[in-house]
Short mmCIF file of C-alpha atoms in Angstrom, two decimals:
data_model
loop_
_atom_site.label_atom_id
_atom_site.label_comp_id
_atom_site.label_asym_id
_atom_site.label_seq_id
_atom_site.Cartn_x
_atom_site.Cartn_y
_atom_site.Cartn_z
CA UNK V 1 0.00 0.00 0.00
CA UNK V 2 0.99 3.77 -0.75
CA UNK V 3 2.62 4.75 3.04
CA UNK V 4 1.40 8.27 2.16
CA UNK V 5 -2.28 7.02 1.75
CA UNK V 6 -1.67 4.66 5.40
CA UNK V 7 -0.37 8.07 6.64
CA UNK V 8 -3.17 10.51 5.49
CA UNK V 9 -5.86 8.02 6.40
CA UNK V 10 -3.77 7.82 9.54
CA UNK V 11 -4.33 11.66 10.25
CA UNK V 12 -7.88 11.72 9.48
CA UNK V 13 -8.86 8.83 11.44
CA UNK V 14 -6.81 10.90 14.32
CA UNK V 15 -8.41 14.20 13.76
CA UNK V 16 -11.84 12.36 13.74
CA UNK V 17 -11.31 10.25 17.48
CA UNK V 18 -9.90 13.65 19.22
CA UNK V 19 -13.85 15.52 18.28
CA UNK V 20 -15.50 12.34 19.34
CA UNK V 21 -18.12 12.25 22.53
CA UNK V 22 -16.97 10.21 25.30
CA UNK V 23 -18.57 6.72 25.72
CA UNK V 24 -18.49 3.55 24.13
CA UNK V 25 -17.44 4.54 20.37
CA UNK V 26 -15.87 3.18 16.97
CA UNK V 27 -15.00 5.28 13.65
CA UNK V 28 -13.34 4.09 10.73
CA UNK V 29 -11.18 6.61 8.99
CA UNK V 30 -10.34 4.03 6.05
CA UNK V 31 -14.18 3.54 5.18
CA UNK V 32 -14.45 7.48 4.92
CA UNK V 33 -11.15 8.61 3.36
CA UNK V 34 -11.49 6.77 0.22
CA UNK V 35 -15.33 8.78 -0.51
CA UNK V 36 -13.79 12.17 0.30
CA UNK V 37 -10.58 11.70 -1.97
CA UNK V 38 -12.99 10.68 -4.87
CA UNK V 39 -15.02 13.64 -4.20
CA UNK V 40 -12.06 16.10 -4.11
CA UNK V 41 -11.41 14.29 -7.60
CA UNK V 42 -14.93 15.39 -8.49
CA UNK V 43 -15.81 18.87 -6.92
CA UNK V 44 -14.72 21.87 -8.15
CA UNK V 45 -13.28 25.01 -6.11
CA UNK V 46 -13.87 25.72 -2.95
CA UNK V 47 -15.03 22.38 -2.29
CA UNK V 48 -12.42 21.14 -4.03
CA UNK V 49 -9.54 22.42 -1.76
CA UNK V 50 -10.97 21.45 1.08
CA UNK V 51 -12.02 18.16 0.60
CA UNK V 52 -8.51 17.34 -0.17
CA UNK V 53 -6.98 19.19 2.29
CA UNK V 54 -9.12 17.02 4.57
CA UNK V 55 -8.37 13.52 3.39
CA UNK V 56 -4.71 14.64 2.62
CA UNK V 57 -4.34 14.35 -1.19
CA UNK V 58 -3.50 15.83 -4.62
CA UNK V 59 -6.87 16.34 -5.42
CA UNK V 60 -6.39 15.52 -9.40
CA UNK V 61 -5.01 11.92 -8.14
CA UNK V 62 -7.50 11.11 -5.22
CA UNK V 63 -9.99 9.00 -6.95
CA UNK V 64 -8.04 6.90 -8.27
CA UNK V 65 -5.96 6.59 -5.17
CA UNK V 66 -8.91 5.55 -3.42
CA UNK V 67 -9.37 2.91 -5.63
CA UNK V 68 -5.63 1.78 -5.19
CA UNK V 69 -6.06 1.43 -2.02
CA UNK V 70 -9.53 -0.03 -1.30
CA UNK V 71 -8.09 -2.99 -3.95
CA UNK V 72 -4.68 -3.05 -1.99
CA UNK V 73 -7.03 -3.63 1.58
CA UNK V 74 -8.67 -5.99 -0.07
CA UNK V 75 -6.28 -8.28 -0.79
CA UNK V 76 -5.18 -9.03 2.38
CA UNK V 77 -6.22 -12.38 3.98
CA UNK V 78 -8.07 -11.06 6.82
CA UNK V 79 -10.20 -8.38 4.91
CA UNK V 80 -12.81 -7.52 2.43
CA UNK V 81 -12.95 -3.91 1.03
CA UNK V 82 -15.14 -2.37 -1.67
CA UNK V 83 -16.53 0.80 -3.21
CA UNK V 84 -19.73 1.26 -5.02
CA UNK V 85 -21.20 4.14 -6.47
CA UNK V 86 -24.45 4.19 -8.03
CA UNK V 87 -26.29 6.96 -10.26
CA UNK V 88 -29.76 8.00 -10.62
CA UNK V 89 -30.51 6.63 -14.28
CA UNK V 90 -31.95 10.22 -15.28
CA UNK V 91 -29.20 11.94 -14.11
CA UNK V 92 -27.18 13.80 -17.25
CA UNK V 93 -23.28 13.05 -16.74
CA UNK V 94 -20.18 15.02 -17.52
CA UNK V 95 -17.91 13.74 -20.06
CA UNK V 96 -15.37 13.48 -17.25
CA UNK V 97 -17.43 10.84 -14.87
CA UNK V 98 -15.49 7.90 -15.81
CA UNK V 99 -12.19 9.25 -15.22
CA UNK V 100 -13.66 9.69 -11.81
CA UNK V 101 -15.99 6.63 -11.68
CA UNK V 102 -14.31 3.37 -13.19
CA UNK V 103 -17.02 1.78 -15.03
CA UNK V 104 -16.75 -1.29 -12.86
CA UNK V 105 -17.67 0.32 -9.62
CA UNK V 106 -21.21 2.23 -11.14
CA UNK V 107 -24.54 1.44 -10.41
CA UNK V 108 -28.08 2.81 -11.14
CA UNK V 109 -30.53 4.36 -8.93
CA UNK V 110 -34.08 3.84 -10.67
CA UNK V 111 -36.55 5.98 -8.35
CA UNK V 112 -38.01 3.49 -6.79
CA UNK V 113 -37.12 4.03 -3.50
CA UNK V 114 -38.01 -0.02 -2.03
CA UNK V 115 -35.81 -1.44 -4.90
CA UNK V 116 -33.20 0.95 -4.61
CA UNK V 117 -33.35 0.79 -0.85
CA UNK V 118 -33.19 -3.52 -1.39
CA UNK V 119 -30.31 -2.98 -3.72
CA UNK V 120 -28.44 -0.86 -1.56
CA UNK V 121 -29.15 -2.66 1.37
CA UNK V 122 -28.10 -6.13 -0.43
CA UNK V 123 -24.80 -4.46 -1.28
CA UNK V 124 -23.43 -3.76 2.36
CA UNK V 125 -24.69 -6.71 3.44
CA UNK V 126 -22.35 -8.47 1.01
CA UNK V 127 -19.55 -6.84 1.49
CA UNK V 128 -19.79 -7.38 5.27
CA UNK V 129 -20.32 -10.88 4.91
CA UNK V 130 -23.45 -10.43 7.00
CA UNK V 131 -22.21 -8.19 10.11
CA UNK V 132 -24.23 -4.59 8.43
CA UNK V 133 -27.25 -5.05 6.74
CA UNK V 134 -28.28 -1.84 5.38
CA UNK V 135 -26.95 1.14 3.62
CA UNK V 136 -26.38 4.11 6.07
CA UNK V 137 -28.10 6.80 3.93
CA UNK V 138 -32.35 7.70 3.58
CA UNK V 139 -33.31 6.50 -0.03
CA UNK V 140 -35.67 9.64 -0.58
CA UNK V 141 -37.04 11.15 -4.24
CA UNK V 142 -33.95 13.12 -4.60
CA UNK V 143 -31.51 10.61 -3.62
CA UNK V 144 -29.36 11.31 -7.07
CA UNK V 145 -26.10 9.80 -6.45
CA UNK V 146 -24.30 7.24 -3.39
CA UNK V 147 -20.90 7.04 -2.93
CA UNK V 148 -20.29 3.87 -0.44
CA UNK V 149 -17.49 1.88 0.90
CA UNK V 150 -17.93 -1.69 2.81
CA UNK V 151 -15.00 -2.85 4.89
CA UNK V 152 -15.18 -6.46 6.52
CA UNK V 153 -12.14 -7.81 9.31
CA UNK V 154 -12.33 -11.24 10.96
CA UNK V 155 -9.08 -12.47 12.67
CA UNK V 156 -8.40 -15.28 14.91
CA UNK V 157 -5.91 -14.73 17.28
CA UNK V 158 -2.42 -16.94 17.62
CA UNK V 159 -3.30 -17.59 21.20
CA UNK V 160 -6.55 -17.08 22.52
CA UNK V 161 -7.64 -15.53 25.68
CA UNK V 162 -9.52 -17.94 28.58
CA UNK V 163 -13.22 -16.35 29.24
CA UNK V 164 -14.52 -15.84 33.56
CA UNK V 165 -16.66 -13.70 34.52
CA UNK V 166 -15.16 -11.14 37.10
CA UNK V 167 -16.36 -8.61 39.39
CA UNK V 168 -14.75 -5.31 39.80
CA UNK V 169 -14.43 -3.49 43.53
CA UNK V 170 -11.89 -0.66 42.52
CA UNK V 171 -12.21 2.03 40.00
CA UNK V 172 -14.74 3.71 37.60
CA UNK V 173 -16.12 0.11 36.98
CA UNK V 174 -16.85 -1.10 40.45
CA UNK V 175 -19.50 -3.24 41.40
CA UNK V 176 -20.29 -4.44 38.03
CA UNK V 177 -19.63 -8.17 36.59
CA UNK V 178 -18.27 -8.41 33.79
CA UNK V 179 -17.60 -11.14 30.75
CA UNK V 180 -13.46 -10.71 31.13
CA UNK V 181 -10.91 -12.16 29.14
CA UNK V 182 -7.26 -13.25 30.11
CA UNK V 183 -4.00 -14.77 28.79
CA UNK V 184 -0.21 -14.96 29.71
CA UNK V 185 2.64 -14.84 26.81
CA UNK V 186 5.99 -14.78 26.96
CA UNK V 187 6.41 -12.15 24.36
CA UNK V 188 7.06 -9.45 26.31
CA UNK V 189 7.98 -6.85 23.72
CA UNK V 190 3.82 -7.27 22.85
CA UNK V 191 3.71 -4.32 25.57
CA UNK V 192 5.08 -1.49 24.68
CA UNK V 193 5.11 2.38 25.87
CA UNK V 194 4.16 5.64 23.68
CA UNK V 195 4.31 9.02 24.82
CA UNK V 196 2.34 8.00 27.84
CA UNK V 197 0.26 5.39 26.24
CA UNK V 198 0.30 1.60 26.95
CA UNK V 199 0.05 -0.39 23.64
CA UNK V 200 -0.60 -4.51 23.68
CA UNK V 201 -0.28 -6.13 20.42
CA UNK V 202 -2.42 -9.16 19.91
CA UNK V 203 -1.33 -10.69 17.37
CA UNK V 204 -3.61 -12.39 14.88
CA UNK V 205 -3.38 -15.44 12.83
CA UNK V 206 -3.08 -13.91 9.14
CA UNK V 207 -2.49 -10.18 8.22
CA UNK V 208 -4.22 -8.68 10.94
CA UNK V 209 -3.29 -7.18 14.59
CA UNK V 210 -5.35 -5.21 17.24
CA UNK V 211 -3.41 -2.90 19.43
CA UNK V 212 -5.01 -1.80 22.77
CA UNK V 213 -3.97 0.88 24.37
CA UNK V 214 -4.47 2.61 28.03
CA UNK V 215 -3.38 5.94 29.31
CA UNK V 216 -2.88 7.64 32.28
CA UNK V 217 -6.41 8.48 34.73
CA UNK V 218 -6.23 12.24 33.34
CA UNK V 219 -5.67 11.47 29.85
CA UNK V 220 -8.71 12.11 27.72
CA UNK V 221 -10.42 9.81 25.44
CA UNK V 222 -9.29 11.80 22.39
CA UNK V 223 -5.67 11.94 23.13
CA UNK V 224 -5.38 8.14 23.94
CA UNK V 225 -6.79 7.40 20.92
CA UNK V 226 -4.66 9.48 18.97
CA UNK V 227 -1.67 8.49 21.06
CA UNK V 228 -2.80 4.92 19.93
CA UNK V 229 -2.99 5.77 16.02
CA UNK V 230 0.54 7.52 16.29
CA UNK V 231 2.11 4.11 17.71
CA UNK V 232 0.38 1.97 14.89
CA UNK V 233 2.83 3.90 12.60
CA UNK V 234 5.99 3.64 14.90
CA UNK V 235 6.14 -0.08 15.31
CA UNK V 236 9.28 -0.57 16.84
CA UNK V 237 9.66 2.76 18.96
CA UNK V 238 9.05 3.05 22.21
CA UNK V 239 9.97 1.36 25.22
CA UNK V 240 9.09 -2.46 25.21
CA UNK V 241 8.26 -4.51 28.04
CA UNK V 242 11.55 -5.65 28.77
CA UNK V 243 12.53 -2.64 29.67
CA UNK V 244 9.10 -1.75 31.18
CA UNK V 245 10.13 -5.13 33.57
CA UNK V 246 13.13 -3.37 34.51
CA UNK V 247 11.71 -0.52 35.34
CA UNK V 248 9.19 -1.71 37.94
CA UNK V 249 6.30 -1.41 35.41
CA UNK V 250 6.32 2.55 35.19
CA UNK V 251 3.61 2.69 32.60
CA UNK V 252 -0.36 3.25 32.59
CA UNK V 253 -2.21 0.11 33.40
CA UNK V 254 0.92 -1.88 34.13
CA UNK V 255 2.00 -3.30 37.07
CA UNK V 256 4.55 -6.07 38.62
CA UNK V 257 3.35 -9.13 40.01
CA UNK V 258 4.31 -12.65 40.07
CA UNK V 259 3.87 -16.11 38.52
CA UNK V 260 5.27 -19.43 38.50
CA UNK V 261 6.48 -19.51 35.08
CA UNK V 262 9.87 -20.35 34.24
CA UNK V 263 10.60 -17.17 32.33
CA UNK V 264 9.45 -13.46 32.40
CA UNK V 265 5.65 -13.33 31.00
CA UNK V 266 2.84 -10.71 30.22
CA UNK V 267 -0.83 -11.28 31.25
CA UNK V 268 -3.53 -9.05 29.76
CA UNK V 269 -7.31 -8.73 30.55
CA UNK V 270 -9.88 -7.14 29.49
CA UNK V 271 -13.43 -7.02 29.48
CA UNK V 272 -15.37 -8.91 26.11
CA UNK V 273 -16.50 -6.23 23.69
CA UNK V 274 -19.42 -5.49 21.48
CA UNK V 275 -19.86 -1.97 19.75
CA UNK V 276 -21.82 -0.17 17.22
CA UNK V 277 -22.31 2.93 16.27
CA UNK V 278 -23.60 5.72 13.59
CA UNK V 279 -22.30 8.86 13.33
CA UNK V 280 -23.56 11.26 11.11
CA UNK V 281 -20.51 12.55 9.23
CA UNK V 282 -22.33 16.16 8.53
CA UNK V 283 -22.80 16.89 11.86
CA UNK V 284 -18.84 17.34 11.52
CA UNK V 285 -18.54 18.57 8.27
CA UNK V 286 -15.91 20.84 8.59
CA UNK V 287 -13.77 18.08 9.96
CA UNK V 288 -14.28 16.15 6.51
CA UNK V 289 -14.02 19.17 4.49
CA UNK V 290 -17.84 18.54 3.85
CA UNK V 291 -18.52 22.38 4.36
CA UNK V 292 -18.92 24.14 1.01
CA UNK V 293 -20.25 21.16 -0.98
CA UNK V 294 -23.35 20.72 1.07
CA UNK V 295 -23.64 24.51 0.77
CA UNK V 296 -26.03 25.64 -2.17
CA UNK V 297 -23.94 25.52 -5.16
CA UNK V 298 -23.52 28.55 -7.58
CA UNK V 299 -22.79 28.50 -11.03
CA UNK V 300 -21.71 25.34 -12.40
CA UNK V 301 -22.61 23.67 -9.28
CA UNK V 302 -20.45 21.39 -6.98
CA UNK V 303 -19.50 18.29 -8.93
CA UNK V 304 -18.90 18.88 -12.67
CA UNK V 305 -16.82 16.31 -13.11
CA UNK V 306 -20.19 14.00 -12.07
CA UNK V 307 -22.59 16.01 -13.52
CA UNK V 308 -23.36 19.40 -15.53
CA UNK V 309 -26.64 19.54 -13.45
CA UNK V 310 -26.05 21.04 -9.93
CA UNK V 311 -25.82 18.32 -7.01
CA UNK V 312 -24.80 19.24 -3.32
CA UNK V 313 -24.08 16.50 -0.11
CA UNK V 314 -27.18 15.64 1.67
CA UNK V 315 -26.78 12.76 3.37
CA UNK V 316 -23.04 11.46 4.94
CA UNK V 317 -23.03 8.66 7.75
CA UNK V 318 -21.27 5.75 8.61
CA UNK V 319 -22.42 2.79 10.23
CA UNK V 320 -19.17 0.67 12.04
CA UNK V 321 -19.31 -2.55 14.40
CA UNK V 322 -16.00 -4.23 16.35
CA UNK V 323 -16.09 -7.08 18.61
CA UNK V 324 -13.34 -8.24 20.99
CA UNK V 325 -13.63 -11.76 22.05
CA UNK V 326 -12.29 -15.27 23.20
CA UNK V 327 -10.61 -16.27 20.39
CA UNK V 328 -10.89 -13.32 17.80
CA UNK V 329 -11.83 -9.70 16.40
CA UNK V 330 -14.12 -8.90 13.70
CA UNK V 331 -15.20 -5.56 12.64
CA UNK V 332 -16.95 -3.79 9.44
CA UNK V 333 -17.79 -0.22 8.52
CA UNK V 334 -20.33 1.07 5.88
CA UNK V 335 -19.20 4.60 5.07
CA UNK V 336 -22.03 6.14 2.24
CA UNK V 337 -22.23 9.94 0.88
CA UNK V 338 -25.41 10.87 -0.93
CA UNK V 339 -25.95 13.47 -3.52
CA UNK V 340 -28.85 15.31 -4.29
CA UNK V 341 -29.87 17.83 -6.93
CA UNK V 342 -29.61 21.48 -5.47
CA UNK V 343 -33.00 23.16 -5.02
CA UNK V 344 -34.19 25.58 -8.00
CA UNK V 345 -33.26 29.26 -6.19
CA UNK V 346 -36.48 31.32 -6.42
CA UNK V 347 -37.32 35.15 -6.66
CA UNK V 348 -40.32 36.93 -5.37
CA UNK V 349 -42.53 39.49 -7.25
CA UNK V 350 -45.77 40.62 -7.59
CA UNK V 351 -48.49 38.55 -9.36
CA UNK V 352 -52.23 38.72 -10.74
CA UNK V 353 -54.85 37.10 -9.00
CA UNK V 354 -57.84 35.95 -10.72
CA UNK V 355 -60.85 33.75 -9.08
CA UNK V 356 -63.48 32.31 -11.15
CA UNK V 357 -66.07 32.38 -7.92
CA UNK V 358 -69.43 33.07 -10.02
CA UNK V 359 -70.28 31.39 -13.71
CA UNK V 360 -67.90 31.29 -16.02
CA UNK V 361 -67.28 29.54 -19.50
CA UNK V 362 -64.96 28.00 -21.38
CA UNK V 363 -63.63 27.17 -24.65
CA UNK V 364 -61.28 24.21 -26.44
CA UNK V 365 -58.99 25.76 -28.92
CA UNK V 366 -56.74 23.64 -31.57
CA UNK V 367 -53.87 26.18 -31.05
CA UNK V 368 -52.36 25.74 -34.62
CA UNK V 369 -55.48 26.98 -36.20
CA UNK V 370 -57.87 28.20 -33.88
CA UNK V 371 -60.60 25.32 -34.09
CA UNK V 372 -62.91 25.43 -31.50
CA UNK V 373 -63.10 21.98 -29.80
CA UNK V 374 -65.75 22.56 -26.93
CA UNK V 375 -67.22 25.49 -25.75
CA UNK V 376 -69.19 25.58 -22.46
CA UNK V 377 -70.45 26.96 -19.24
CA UNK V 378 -70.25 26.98 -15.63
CA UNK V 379 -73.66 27.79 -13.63
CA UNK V 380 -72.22 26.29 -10.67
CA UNK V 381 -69.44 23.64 -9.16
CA UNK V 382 -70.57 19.95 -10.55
CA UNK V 383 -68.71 18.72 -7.62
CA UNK V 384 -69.46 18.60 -4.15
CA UNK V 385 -66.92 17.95 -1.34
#
């Protein structure tokens, strides 16, 4: 994979966990990066600049690095990645559209909103294999044009953690029981220390590693996170948990204890996890350079490389699951953007009034040469409420 791309997805998917709400959360930066760098391919100024200042690209090149990349994820053993994009069939396109839709990736929106909605739906549940069955957007009349991505991870891990329930009496979880998870390994280099954030490595079985990470009481939610994201791109920096051993264990969550193992060992636990969430990407626009292109448009409009006709953003959400378990982690993300055409602007002036409130009468013209066709009148309404 480009390391520029894993480094700009990288920073968005960091920018995005600092703004996020504190509570039980997942985002995924890589299901939304690849629909803003096509976008930035497609918009035109200011939306342009912005979208790719926010995903990080050369905005002539970022559709077609998103679909570099999206092939590159899914080739790997443990994951599943695709983009779709599908137009309304009576939408006019630009000449340009394939240079920023490959033909293989278009679909068609018909109008009818419960087979477009099945077909959409049927989509993300494919490319999930199952784990998110519909598309995140509203299929409404103008629902003109969806840019989606579908991500799918399942990884079993190279040693598996033994499942107990356990209570809690200290700390911001007491009293609770919880479904915990445990294991001991002698790789002790698995725990490593960043800036002030603990990092475990589990390792799994193919292509695919989860890092957890825990920093210090005061640290904030966003700043562990981001911590977290900096040390998945400095793999071997740090201090690792040899020298952590040495050092009495001075590191957040990490302490010394003892066990009747021949040879130094880490244990981790954890509670089980099970998360999903949907975030509504406009409600952050600015973060995802979403601003200007889900302003009304003027002149050309916001996307002429799409279409001459003048669309704006309407709709922009994500729906993303992860679950930590036993024996393995599986996750999946549906990231969709939907266009729709901008509303005609409208002037006010004055106007005639006329009501036909007493009889009247009427006439049926043949406008090319005047033939009367009916001629009548109206006493009174025929019809009564």
């Amino acid at each position: 994979m480009d390391a520029e791309v894993v480094r700009a997805v990288n920073r968005l998917t960091s920018r995005w966990v600092r703004e996020l709400p504190a509570g039980n959360t997942v985002v995924s930066g890589l299901g939304l990066w690849p629909l803003l760098a096509m976008l930035a391919t497609a918009a035109d100024e200011p939306g342009r600049s912005e979208l790719a200042e926010a995903a990080g690209v050369d905005a002539a090149r970022g559709a077609a690095q998103a679909v570099e990349l999206m092939a590159a994820v899914d080739s790997a053993a443990d994951l599943h990645a695709a983009l779709g994009v599908w137009v309304h069939e009576q939408l006019k396109l630009s000449e340009s559209f394939d240079s920023v839709v490959p033909a293989a990736l278009s679909g068609t929106l018909t109008g009818d909103q419960a087979a477009d909605k099945a077909k959409l739906d049927a989509w993300a549940a494919e490319h999930t294999d199952g784990l998110i069955r519909e598309m995140p957007l509203d299929v409404t009349p103008d629902l003109t044009v969806v840019l989606a991505s579908a991500l799918s991870l399942r990884t079993t891990w190279v040693r598996k953690f033994q499942e107990q329930v356990k209570r809690l009496h200290d700390g911001p979880w007491a009293g609770g029981s919880w479904h915990w998870l445990e294991r001991s390994d002698r790789e002790l280099d698995s725990v490593r220390l960043y800036d002030g954030v603990t990092v475990v490595t589990v390792v799994g079985d193919a292509d695919v590693d989860v890092l957890l990470g825990i920093g210090a009481a005061e640290a904030s939610q966003g700043e562990v996170l981001a911590g977290l994201l900096a040390a998945s791109l400095a793999v071997d920096d740090g201090v690792g948990g040899a020298e952590l051993l040495a050092r009495g264990g001075a590191a957040p969550g990490v302490t010394i204890g003892t066990a009747t193992a021949p040879a130094a060992e880490v244990r981790v636990s954890l509670p089980a996890f099970n998360v999903q969430v949907e975030h509504d990407l406009l409600a952050s626009r600015e973060l995802f350079g979403l601003s200007a292109v889900t302003a009304p448009p003027r002149g050309a409009g916001h996307f002429s490389a799409i279409s001459p006709e003048q669309l704006v953003v309407g709709q922009a959400r994500q729906t993303v699951l992860a679950r930590f378990f036993a024996t393995g982690f599986e996750a999946a993300a549906v990231t969709a953007i939907g266009l729709m055409r901008a509303s005609m602007q409208t002037s006010q002036s004055q106007r005639l009034e006329v009501s036909l409130d007493r009889p009247f009468g009427f006439v049926a013209v043949h406008r090319s040469s005047r033939l009367p066709v009916v001629a009548g009148w109206i006493a009174q309404p025929t019809e009564p409420a």
